Tab-separated table of C-alpha atoms and ligand atoms in Angstrom:
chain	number	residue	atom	x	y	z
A	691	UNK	CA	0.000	0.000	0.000
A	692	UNK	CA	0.310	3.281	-0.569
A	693	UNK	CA	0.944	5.657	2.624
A	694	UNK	CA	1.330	9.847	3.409
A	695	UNK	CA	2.173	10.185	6.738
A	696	UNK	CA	0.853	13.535	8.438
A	697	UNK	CA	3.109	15.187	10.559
A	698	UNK	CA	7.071	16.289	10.763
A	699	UNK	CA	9.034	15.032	13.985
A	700	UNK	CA	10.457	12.694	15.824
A	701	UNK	CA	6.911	10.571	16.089
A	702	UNK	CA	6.537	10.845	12.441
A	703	UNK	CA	9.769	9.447	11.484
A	704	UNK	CA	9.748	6.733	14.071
A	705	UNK	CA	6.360	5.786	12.529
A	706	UNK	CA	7.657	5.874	9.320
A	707	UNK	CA	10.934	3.586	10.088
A	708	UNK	CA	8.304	1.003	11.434
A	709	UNK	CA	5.916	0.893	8.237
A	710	UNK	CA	9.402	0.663	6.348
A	711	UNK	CA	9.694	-2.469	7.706
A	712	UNK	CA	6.459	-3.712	6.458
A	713	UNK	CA	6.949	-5.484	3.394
A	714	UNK	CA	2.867	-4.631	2.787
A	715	UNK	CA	4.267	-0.430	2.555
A	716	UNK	CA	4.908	0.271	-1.079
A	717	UNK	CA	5.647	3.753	-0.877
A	718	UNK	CA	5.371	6.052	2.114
A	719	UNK	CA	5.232	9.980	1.499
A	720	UNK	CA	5.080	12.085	4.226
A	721	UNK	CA	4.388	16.034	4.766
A	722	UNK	CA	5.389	18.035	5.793
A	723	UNK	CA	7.950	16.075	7.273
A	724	UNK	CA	11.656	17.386	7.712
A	725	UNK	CA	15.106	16.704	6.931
A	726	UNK	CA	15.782	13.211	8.284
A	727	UNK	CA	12.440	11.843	7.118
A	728	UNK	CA	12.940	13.093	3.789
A	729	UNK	CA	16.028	9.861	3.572
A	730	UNK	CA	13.058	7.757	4.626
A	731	UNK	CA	10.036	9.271	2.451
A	732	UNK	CA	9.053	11.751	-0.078
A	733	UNK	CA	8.492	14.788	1.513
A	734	UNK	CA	5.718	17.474	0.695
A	735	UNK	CA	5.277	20.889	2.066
A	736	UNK	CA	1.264	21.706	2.718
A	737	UNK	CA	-1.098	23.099	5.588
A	738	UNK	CA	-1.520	19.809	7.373
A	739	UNK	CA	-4.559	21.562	9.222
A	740	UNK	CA	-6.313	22.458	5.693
A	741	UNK	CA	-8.498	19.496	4.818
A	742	UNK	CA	-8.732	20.434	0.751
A	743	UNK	CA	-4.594	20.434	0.993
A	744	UNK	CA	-4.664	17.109	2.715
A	745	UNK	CA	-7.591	15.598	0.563
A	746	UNK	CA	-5.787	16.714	-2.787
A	747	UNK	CA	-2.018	15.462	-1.697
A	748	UNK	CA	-3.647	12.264	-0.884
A	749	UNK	CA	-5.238	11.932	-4.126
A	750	UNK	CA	-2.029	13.025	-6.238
A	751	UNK	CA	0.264	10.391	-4.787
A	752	UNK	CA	-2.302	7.934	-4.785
A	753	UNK	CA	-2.342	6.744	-0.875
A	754	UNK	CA	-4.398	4.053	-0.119
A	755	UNK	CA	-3.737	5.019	3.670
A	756	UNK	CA	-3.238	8.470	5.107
A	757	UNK	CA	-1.943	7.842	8.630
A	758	UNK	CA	-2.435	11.671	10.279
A	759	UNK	CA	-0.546	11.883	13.733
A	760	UNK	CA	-0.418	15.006	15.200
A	761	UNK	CA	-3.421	16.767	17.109
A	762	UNK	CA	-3.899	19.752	15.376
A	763	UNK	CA	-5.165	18.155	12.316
A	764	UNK	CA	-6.875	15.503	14.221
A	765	UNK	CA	-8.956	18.424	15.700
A	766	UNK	CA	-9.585	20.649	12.506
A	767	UNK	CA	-11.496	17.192	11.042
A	768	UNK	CA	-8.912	16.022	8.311
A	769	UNK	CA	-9.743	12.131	9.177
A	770	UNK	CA	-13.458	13.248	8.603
A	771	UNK	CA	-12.701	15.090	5.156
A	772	UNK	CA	-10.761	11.706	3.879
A	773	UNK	CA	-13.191	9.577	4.590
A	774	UNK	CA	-16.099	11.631	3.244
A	775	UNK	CA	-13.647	11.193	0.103
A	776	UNK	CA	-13.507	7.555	0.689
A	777	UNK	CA	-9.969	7.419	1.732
A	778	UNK	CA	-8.833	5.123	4.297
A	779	UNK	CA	-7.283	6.988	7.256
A	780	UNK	CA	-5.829	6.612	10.199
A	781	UNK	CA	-7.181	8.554	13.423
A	782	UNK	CA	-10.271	9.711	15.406
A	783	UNK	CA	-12.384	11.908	13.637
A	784	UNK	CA	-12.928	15.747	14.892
A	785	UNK	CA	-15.567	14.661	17.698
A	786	UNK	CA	-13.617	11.964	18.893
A	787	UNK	CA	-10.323	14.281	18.903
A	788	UNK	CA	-11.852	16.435	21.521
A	789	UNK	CA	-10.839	13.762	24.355
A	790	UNK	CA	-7.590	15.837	23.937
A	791	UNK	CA	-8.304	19.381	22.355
A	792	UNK	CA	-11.428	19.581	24.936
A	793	UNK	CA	-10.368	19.537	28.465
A	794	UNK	CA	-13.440	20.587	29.680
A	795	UNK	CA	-14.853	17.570	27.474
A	796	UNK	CA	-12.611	15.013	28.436
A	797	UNK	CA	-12.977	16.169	32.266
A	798	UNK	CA	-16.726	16.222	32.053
A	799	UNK	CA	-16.512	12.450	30.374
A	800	UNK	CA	-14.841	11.552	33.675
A	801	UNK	CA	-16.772	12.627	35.852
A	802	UNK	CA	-20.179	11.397	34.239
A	803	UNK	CA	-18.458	7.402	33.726
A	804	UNK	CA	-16.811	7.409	36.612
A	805	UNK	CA	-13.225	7.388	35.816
A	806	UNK	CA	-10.674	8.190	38.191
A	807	UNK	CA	-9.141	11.833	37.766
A	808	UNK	CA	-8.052	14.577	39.658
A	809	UNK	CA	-10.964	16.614	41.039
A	810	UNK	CA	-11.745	19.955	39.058
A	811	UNK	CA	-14.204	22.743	37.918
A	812	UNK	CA	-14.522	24.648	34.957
A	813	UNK	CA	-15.045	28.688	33.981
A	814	UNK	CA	-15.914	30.548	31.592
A	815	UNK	CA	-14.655	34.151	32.926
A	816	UNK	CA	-11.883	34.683	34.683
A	817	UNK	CA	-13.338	36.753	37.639
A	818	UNK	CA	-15.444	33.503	38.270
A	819	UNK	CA	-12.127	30.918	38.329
A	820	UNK	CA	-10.139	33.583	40.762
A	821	UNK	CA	-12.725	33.812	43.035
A	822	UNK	CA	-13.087	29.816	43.185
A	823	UNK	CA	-9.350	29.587	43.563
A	824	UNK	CA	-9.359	32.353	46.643
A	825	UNK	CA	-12.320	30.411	48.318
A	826	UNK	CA	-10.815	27.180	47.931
A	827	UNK	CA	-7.523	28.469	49.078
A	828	UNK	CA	-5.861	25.232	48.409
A	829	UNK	CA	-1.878	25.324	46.596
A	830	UNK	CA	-0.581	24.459	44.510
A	831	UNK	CA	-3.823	24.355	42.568
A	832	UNK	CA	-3.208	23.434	38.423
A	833	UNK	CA	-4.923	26.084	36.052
A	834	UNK	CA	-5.523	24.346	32.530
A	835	UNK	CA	-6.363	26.186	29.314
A	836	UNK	CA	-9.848	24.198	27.526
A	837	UNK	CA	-7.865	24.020	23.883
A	838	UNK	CA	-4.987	22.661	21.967
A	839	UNK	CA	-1.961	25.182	23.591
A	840	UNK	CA	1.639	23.527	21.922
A	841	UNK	CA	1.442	21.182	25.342
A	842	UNK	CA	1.938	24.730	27.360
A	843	UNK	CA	-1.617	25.125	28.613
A	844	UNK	CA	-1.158	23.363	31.860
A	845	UNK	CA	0.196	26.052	34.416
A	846	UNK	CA	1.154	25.051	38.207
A	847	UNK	CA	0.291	27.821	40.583
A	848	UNK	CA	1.943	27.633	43.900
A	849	UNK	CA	-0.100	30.241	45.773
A	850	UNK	CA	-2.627	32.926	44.396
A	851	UNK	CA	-0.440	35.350	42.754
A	852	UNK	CA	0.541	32.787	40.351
A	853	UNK	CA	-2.867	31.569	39.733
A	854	UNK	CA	-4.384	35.271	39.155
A	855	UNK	CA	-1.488	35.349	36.692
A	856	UNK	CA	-2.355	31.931	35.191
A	857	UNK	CA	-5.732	32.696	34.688
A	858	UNK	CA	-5.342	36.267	33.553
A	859	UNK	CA	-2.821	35.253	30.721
A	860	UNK	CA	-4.868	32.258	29.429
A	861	UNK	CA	-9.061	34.217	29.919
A	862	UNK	CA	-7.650	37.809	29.260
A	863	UNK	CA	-4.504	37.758	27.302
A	864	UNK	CA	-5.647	35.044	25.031
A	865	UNK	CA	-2.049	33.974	25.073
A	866	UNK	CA	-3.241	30.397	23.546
A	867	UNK	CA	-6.309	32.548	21.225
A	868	UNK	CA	-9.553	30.820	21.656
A	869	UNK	CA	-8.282	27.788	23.349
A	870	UNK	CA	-8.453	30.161	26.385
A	871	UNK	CA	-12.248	30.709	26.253
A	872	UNK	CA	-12.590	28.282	28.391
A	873	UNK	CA	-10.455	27.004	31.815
A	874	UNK	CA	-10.318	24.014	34.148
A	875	UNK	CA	-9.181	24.770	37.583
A	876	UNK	CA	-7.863	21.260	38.838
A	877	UNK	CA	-6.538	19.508	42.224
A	878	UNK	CA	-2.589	19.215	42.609
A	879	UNK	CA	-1.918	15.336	42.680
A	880	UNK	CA	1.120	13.831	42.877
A	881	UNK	CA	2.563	10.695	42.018
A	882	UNK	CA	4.922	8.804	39.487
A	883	UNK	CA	3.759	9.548	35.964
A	884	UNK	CA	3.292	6.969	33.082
A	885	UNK	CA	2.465	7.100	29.442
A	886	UNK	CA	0.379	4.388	27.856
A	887	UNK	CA	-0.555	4.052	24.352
A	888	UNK	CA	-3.450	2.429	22.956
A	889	UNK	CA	-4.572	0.991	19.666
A	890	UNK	CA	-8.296	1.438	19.724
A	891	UNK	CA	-10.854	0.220	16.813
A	892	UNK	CA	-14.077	2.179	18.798
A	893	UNK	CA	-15.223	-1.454	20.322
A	894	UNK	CA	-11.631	-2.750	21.509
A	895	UNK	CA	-8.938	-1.129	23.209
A	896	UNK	CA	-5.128	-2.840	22.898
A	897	UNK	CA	-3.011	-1.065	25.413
A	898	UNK	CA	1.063	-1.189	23.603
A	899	UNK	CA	3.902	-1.815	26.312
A	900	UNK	CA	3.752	1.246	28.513
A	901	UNK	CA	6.640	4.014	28.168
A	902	UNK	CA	7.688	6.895	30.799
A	903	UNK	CA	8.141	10.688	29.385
A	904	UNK	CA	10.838	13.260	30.910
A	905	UNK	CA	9.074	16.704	30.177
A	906	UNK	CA	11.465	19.203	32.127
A	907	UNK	CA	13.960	20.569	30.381
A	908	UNK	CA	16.843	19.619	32.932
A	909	UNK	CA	18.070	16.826	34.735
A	910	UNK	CA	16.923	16.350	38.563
A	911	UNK	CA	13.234	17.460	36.715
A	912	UNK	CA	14.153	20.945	37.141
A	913	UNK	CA	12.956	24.271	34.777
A	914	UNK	CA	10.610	24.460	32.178
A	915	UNK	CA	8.671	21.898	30.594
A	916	UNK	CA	9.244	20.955	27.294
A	917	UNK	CA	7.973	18.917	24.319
A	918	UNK	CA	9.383	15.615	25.568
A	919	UNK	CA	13.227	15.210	26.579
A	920	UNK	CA	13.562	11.765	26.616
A	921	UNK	CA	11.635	8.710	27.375
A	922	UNK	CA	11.600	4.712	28.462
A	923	UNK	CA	9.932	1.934	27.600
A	924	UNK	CA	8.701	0.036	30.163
A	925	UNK	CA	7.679	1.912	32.988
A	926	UNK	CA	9.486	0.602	35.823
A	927	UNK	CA	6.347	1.745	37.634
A	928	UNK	CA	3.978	0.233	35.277
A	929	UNK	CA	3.533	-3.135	37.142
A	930	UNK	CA	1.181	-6.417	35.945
A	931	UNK	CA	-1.431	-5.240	38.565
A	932	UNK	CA	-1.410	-1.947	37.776
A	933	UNK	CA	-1.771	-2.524	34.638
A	934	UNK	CA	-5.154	-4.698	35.406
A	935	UNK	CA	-6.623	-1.937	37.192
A	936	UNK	CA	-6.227	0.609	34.523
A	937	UNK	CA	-7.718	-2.178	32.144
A	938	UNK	CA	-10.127	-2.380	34.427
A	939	UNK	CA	-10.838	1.317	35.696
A	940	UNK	CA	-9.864	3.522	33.072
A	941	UNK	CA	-8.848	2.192	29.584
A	942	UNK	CA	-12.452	0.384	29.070
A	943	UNK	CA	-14.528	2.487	30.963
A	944	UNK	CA	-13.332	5.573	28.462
A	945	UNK	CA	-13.775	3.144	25.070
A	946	UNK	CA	-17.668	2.424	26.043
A	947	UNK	CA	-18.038	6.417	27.341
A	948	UNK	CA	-17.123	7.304	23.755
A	949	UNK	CA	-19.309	4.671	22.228
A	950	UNK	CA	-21.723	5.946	24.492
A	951	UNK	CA	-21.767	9.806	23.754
A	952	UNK	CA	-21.681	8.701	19.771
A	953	UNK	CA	-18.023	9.416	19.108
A	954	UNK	CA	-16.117	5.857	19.162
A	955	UNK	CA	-12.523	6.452	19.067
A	956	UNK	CA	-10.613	4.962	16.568
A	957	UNK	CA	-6.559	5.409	15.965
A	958	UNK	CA	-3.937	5.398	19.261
A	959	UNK	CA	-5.858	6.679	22.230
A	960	UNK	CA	-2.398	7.585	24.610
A	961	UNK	CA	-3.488	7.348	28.629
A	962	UNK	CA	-1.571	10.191	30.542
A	963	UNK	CA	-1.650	8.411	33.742
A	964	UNK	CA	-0.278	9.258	37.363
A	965	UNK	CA	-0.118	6.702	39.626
A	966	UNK	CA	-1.337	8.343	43.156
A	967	UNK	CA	-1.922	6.968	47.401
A	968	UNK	CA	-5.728	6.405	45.886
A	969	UNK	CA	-4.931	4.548	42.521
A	970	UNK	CA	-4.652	5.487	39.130
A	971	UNK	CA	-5.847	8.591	37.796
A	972	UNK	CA	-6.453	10.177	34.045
A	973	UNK	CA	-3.846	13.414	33.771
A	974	UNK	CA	-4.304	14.084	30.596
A	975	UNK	CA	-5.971	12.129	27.249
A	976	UNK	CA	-4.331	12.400	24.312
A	977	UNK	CA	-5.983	11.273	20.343
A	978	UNK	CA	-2.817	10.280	19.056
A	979	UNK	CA	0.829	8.440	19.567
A	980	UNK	CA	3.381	10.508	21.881
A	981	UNK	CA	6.005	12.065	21.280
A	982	UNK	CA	8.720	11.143	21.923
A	983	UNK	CA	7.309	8.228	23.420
A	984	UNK	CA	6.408	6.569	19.569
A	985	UNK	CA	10.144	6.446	19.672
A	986	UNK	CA	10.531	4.445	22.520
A	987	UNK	CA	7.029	1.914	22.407
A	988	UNK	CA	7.273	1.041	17.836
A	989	UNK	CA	10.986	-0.322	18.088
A	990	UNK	CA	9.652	-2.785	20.609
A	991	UNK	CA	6.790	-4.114	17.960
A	992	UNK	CA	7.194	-7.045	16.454
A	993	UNK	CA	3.251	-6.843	15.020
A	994	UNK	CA	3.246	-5.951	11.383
A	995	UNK	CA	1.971	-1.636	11.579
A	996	UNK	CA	0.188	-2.152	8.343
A	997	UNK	CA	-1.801	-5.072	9.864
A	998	UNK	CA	-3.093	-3.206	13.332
A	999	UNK	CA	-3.760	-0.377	10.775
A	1000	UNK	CA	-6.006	-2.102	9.243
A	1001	UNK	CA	-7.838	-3.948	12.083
A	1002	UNK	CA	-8.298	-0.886	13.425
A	1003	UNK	CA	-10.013	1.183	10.842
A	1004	UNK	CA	-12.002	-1.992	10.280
A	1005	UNK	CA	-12.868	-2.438	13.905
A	1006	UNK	CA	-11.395	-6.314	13.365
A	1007	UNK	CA	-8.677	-5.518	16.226
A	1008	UNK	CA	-10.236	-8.286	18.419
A	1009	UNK	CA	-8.949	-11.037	16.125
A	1010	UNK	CA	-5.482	-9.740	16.176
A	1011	UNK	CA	-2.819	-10.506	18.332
A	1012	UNK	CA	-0.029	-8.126	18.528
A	1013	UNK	CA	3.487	-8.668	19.570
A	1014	UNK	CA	5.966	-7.075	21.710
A	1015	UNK	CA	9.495	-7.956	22.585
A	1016	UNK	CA	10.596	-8.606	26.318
A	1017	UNK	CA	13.502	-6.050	26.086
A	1018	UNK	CA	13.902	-2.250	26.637
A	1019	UNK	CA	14.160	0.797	24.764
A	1020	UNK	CA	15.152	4.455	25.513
A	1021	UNK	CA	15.470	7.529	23.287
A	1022	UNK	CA	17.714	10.945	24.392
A	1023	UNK	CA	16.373	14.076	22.857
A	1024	UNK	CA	19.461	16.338	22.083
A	1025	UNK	CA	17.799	19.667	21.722
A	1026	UNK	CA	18.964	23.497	20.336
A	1027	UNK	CA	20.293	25.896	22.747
A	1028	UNK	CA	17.889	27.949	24.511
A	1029	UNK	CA	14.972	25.502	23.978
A	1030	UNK	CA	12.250	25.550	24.936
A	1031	UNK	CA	12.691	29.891	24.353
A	1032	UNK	CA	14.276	30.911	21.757
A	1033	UNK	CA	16.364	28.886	19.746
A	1034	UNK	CA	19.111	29.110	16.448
A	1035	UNK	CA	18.075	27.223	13.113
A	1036	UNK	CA	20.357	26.460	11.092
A	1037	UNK	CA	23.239	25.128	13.113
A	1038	UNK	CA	25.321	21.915	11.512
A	1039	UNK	CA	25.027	18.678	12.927
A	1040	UNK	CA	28.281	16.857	12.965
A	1041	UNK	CA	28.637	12.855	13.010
A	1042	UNK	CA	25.589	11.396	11.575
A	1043	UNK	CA	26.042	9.871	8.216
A	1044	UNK	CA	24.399	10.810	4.691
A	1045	UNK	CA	21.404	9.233	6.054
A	1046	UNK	CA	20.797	10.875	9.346
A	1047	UNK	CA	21.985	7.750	11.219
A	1048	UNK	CA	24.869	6.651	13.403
A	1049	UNK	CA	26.180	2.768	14.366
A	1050	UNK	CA	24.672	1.653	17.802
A	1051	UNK	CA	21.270	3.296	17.751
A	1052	UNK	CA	18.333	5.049	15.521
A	1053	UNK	CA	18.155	8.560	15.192
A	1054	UNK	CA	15.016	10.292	14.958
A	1055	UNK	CA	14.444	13.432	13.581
A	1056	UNK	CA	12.328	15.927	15.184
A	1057	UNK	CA	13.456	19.254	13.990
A	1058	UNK	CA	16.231	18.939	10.640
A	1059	UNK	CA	16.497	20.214	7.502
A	1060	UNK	CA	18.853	18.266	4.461
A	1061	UNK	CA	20.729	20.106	1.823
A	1062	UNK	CA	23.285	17.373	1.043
A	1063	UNK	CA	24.012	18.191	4.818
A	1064	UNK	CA	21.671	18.110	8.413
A	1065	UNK	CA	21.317	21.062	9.778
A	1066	UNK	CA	18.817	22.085	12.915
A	1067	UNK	CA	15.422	23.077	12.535
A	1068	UNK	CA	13.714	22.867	15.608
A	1069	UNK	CA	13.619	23.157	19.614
A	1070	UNK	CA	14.049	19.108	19.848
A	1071	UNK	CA	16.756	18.414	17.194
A	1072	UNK	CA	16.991	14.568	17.090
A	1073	UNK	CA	15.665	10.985	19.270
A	1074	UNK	CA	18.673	8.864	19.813
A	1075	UNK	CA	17.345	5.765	20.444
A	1076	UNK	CA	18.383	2.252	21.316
A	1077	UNK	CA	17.036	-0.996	22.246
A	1078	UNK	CA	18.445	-3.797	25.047
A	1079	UNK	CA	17.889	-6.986	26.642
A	1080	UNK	CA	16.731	-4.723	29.921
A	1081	UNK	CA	16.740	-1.043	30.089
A	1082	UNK	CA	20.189	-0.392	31.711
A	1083	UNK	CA	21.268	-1.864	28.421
A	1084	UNK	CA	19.124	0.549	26.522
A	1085	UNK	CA	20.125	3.484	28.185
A	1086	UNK	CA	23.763	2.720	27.664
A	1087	UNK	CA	23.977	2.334	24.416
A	1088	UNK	CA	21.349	5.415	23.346
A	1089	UNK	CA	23.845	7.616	25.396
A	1090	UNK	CA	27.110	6.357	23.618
A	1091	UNK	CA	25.058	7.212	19.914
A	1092	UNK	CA	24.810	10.374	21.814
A	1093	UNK	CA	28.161	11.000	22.419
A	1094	UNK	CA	29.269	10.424	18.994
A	1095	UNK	CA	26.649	13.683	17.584
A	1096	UNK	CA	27.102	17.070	18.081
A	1097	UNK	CA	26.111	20.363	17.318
A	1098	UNK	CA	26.781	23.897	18.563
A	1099	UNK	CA	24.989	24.391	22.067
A	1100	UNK	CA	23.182	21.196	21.783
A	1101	UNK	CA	21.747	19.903	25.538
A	1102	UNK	CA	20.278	16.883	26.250
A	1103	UNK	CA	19.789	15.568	29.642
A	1104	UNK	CA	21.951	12.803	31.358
A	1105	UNK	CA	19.630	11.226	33.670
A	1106	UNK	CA	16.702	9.636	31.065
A	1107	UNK	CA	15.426	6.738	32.655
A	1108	UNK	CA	16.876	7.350	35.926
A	1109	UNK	CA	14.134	7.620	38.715
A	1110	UNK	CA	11.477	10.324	38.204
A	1111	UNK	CA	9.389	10.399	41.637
A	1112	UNK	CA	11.034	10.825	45.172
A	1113	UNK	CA	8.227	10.086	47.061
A	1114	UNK	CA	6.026	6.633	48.018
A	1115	UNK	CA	4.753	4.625	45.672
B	859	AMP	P1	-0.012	18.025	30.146
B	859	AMP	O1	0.472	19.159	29.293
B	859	AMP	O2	-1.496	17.920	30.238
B	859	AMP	O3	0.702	16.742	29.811
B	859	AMP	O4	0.458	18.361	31.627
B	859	AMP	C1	1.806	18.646	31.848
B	859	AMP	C2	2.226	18.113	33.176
B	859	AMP	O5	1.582	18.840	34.214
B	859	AMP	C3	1.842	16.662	33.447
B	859	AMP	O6	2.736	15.760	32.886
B	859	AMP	C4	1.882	16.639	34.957
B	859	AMP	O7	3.210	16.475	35.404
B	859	AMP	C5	1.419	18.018	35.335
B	859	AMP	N1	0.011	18.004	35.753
B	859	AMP	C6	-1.089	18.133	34.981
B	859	AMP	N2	-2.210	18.060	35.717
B	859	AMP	C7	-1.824	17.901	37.010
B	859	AMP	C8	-2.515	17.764	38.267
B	859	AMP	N3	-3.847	17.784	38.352
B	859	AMP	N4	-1.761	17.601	39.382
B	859	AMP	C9	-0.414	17.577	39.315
B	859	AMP	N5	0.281	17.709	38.179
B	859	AMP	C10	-0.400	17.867	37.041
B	860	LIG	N1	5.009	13.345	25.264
B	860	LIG	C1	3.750	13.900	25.556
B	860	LIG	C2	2.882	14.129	24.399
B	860	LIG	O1	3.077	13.616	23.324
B	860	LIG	O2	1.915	14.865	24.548
């Protein structure tokens, strides 16, 4: 088969290297993809969020399967335009997308099914929210913007000040537009964090080996947060019994809730979960694979992509089994100075070959571009990523790749994979 890939980072071009290995994938295009992708795919530069550009590329290279992986065009409906085209795609369509770019819908789906998530109300002016927040008097106290905000929108307030702030920037200042019409004001939980994808066909729910995200920008989980610095797959906190109760609690319960409001999800439903004293609880829902933990949760398939594709849009995924390996996997971000501000473009990377790859791992590209050299492009630059028997192995070898690339003012943390939560578990 034919397939365009939607999208242009580090997800996209681990998803890519995984339907390469599908001897069903004819030809894979991709846009608007980037630099390292374009060794791996042809490359085309459109609005990904404009349905007639998507519907139209899709047509000219003749894809018999346009996978689309990022949110925003989840949300603006492309799945929906495709398949009122008749073209088989990948991903929820606009109404199901809104578990993500609706927190005030995914938090209200919660609360009337029952599954376990941090308390919360929601506002629609900001006087309303500050007075709520003084009343309640409760730090720190999370203030979360309703819409789609670049993975910013979540703001920790440690005492009022901050919140007013919070709240004033996202209701007044529109800093994230129209996203910001809307807030939730949620409880402060703590607790180790863990990332679990999902292949979902609207009826069935497949849960894929569970992976652990580093979002600060710093080792020791200090500054800001950013896109994704690093992740591991497993979770070391992720046990077998865990994992039955979030079967149990969360992943099903939120499959038949979307049946039930007329909105079945179908594509990679991804489980933000944190693991607190009273059990697991729903941080965050996302409609699509992670990034970067794609990087870290496809090397460890051993299921043919092209085949769960298929069950999936089909809604046949309860007759397929699908296969992980017993190992590990980790990927190291190495990012551009000054991310996640401001950041150079344009900087050479030195000691990846013609294809964007060194011995001993994968590279991933998030944010290149390819003139006959690499050159940066982005905040996150590149996923150096490596597989092992256990995840000490992993780790070991991603960080030697590491050492091997460089790039003026590139940073990447040293501690992925080491231990993220201090407290009890
Ligand atoms: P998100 O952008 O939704 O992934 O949220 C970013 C990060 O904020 C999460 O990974 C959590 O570490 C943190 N966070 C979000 N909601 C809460 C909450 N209710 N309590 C504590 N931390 C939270
Ligand atoms: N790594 C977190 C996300 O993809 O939203």
């Amino acid at each position: 088969m034919n397939i365009l890939m939607i999208g242009g980072g580090g997800r996209e071009h681990a998803l890519i290297k995984c339907l390469n290995k599908s001897n069903r994938a004819q030809k894979i295009f991709c846009a608007p993809g980037n630099g390292g992708i374009s060794r791996d795919a042809e490359c085309f530069s459109i609005d990904v969020k404009n349905c007639d550009e998507v519907v139209a590329l899709a047509k000219k290279v003749n894809a018999d399967l346009v996978f689309v992986a990022p949110d925003d065009p989840l949300a603006a409906g492309v799945v929906d335009a495709l398949n009122a085209k008749s073209i088989r795609a990948f991903g929820p369509t606009a109404m199901a997308a809104r578990i993500e770019a609706s927190k005030v819908f995914s938090k209200n789906l919660m609360k009337k099914y029952g599954i376990p998530t941090a308390g919360y109300e929601v506002f629609n002016n900001a006087n309303d929210a500050l007075e709520f927040i003084k009343d309640n008097n409760e730090y720190p106290t999370v203030v979360k913007a309703d819409g789609l905000a670049l993975g910013k929108g979540v703001i920790i307030c440690a005492n009022f000040d901050e919140a007013k702030s919070a709240v004033e920037s996202i209701m007044l200042d529109k800093v994230f537009g129209e996203s910001g019409n809307q807030i939730v004001v949620e409880q402060f939980i703590t607790g180790p964090e863990v990332s679990v994808l999902s292949f979902c066909d609207g009826k069935c729910i497949k849960p894929m080996v569970s992976s652990m995200d580093h979002k600060r920008i710093f080792d020791g989980n200090k500054g800001p947060n950013t896109g994704g610095m690093g992740t591991i797959s497993p979770n070391p906190y992720y046990t077998d019994e865990i994992a039955e109760r979030c079967m149990s609690e969360i992943f099903l319960p939120t499959v038949k809730a979307m049946q039930a409001e007329g909105c079945p999800f179908k594509g990679c439903l991804y489980f933000g979960l944190m693991l607190t004293k009273d059990g697991p609880k729903v941080i965050e829902y996302n409609a699509r694979f992670g990034d970067p933990e794609t990087q870290v949760v496809l090397p460890r398939l051993q299921t043919d992509l092209c085949d769960i594709i298929d069950a999936v849009i089909d809604g046949t995924l309860d007759k397929l089994k699908i296969e992980w390996d017993n190992g590990a996997a980790a990927c190291v971000v190495m990012a551009s100075d000054g991310y996640p501000g401001k950041y150079k473009k344009g900087v050479e990377i030195k000691g990846i070959d013609e294809n964007g790859n060194v011995d001993g791992a994968v590279v991933y590209h998030a944010g290149t571009s390819f003139d006959g050299t690499f050159k940066t492009a982005g905040g996150r630059v590149l996923g150096v990523t490596a597989v092992g028997n256990d995840l000490n192995e992993a780790l070991r070898k991603a960080y030697v790749a590491v050492e091997k690339i460089s790039f003026e003012g590139a940073q990447y943390r040293k501690d992925i994979g080491t231990t993220q939560w201090n407290g009890e578990v």
